[in-house]
Amino acid sequence: MLSMISINVMSGDTETCAMHLDGAYRLINQARSWKKKYSSKAQALHRIYFFLRTVYESTRMKSTTAQSSNSGSPMLGWGTAAEATSGVLPEDGPTPDGRSPSSQYSNDMCTYAHIYGVPHSLLILLSRTVEVVRMIMEEREQTGVRGLSSDLAAKCDEMELSIVEWLADPINDPASPGRVTPTNSVIMEHMTRAFHNAIIIYFAQHVRLLKLQYLQLFITKVIDSIETIERIKAEAHIFAAPPYWPAFIAASEAFEPALQGCFQKWYKDVEIYRIGCIRTETQVLSDVWDKGPCPGATLTSIWRMVLER
């Protein structure tokens, strides 16, 4: 089921992503009713599900929920990805008795990190951010104003502090020294930076609704990181999917012509991967850039406004 999502992304036909994610969730829930221990490979698959679900939820539009509800599919509200993996995924780092994780577990988790280049703690940070954004979107849709209730405003402040204070996990696992090559280490470092800065932008464009000049520094950091990743991959002859989520989030706030030119070149360069969903991204970005920054009292990100038209 998880491989079907990759096929959806590669082909550009993402209409059935929710169906495959829901199917994986049902399978996970069924297994939880009788399974008490999970192999390291199963834990790695749960992490992959968590990654795919979180990224999907971060850009899901409201209509998807309605369509899924009408069709009888239990479209997952926020928190489900975390709930599905709760009790399955051990925390990163040493076990409670001070021992390092098993070699097999470390190898499988390292493979997971190699696939996506995102530390698990950063993915959890994104999932929590998506949850807060979902609650804010629901409240603003009901009230029609930017202002938030005191409880939700406090939750936003707490989330913002968590994002700003987040620190990256060590890339090299002490249980499997040498597993991460210097080249992969640099790629993963820049992937982590790109995702973290994109989360800052994602939070700002949905929660704080900041003007573009406040985000330019983080946009520049994202494009610098993703350009570096592609340059290293080209030099090392590594053929791996580009970090399209941070690229899209950062580019959706890039209204300076110079920055737009950088993103246009990056998207042109990654056409060699023949990933269908990137064509959709570039079309949305073109519409966002044509629309330009909105000076009025917007209630959400510009890219969501474009997609909701």
Short mmCIF file of N, CA and C in Angstrom, two decimals, residues 5 8 26 31-32 34 109 114 125 141 146 178 181 187 204 221 230 261 270 285 296:
data_model
loop_
_atom_site.label_atom_id
_atom_site.label_comp_id
_atom_site.label_asym_id
_atom_site.label_seq_id
_atom_site.Cartn_x
_atom_site.Cartn_y
_atom_site.Cartn_z
N ILE A 5 1.48 4.65 -2.92
CA ILE A 5 1.54 6.10 -2.73
C ILE A 5 2.71 6.67 -3.51
N ASN A 8 1.68 6.84 -6.99
CA ASN A 8 0.82 8.01 -7.19
C ASN A 8 1.64 9.27 -7.38
N ARG A 26 -5.90 1.10 8.38
CA ARG A 26 -6.76 0.00 8.82
C ARG A 26 -5.93 -1.24 9.12
N ALA A 31 -3.67 -4.97 13.10
CA ALA A 31 -2.50 -5.65 13.67
C ALA A 31 -2.35 -5.35 15.15
N ARG A 32 -2.72 -4.15 15.55
CA ARG A 32 -2.58 -3.75 16.95
C ARG A 32 -3.48 -4.58 17.87
N TRP A 34 -3.89 -7.74 17.89
CA TRP A 34 -3.30 -9.03 18.28
C TRP A 34 -1.78 -9.03 18.39
N MET A 109 16.40 1.68 10.72
CA MET A 109 16.08 3.09 10.93
C MET A 109 16.99 3.98 10.08
N HIS A 114 17.86 7.32 5.27
CA HIS A 114 18.45 7.49 3.95
C HIS A 114 17.38 7.76 2.90
N LEU A 125 7.64 17.07 14.87
CA LEU A 125 7.42 18.51 14.95
C LEU A 125 6.48 18.97 13.84
N GLU A 141 -12.47 29.51 9.94
CA GLU A 141 -13.58 29.29 9.02
C GLU A 141 -14.92 29.55 9.72
N ARG A 146 -9.28 36.81 11.90
CA ARG A 146 -7.93 36.31 12.16
C ARG A 146 -7.71 35.94 13.62
N GLY A 178 29.87 4.33 10.71
CA GLY A 178 30.26 4.21 9.32
C GLY A 178 29.12 3.94 8.37
N THR A 181 27.68 7.65 5.07
CA THR A 181 28.89 8.14 4.40
C THR A 181 28.96 9.66 4.52
N ILE A 187 24.14 15.51 2.70
CA ILE A 187 22.81 15.58 2.09
C ILE A 187 21.73 15.59 3.17
N ALA A 204 4.24 30.04 9.81
CA ALA A 204 4.05 31.48 9.66
C ALA A 204 2.96 31.82 8.65
N LYS A 221 17.17 30.26 2.89
CA LYS A 221 17.83 29.10 3.48
C LYS A 221 17.34 27.80 2.84
N GLU A 230 20.98 18.96 -4.58
CA GLU A 230 21.01 18.51 -5.97
C GLU A 230 22.41 18.58 -6.56
N GLY A 261 13.27 33.02 -9.74
CA GLY A 261 14.19 32.48 -10.74
C GLY A 261 14.97 31.29 -10.21
N VAL A 270 15.23 19.33 -11.55
CA VAL A 270 14.73 18.07 -11.01
C VAL A 270 13.73 17.38 -11.94
N LEU A 285 2.34 26.93 -8.17
CA LEU A 285 3.26 28.03 -7.87
C LEU A 285 3.14 29.14 -8.90
N GLY A 296 -4.54 42.24 1.85
CA GLY A 296 -5.73 42.26 2.68
C GLY A 296 -5.67 41.32 3.87
#
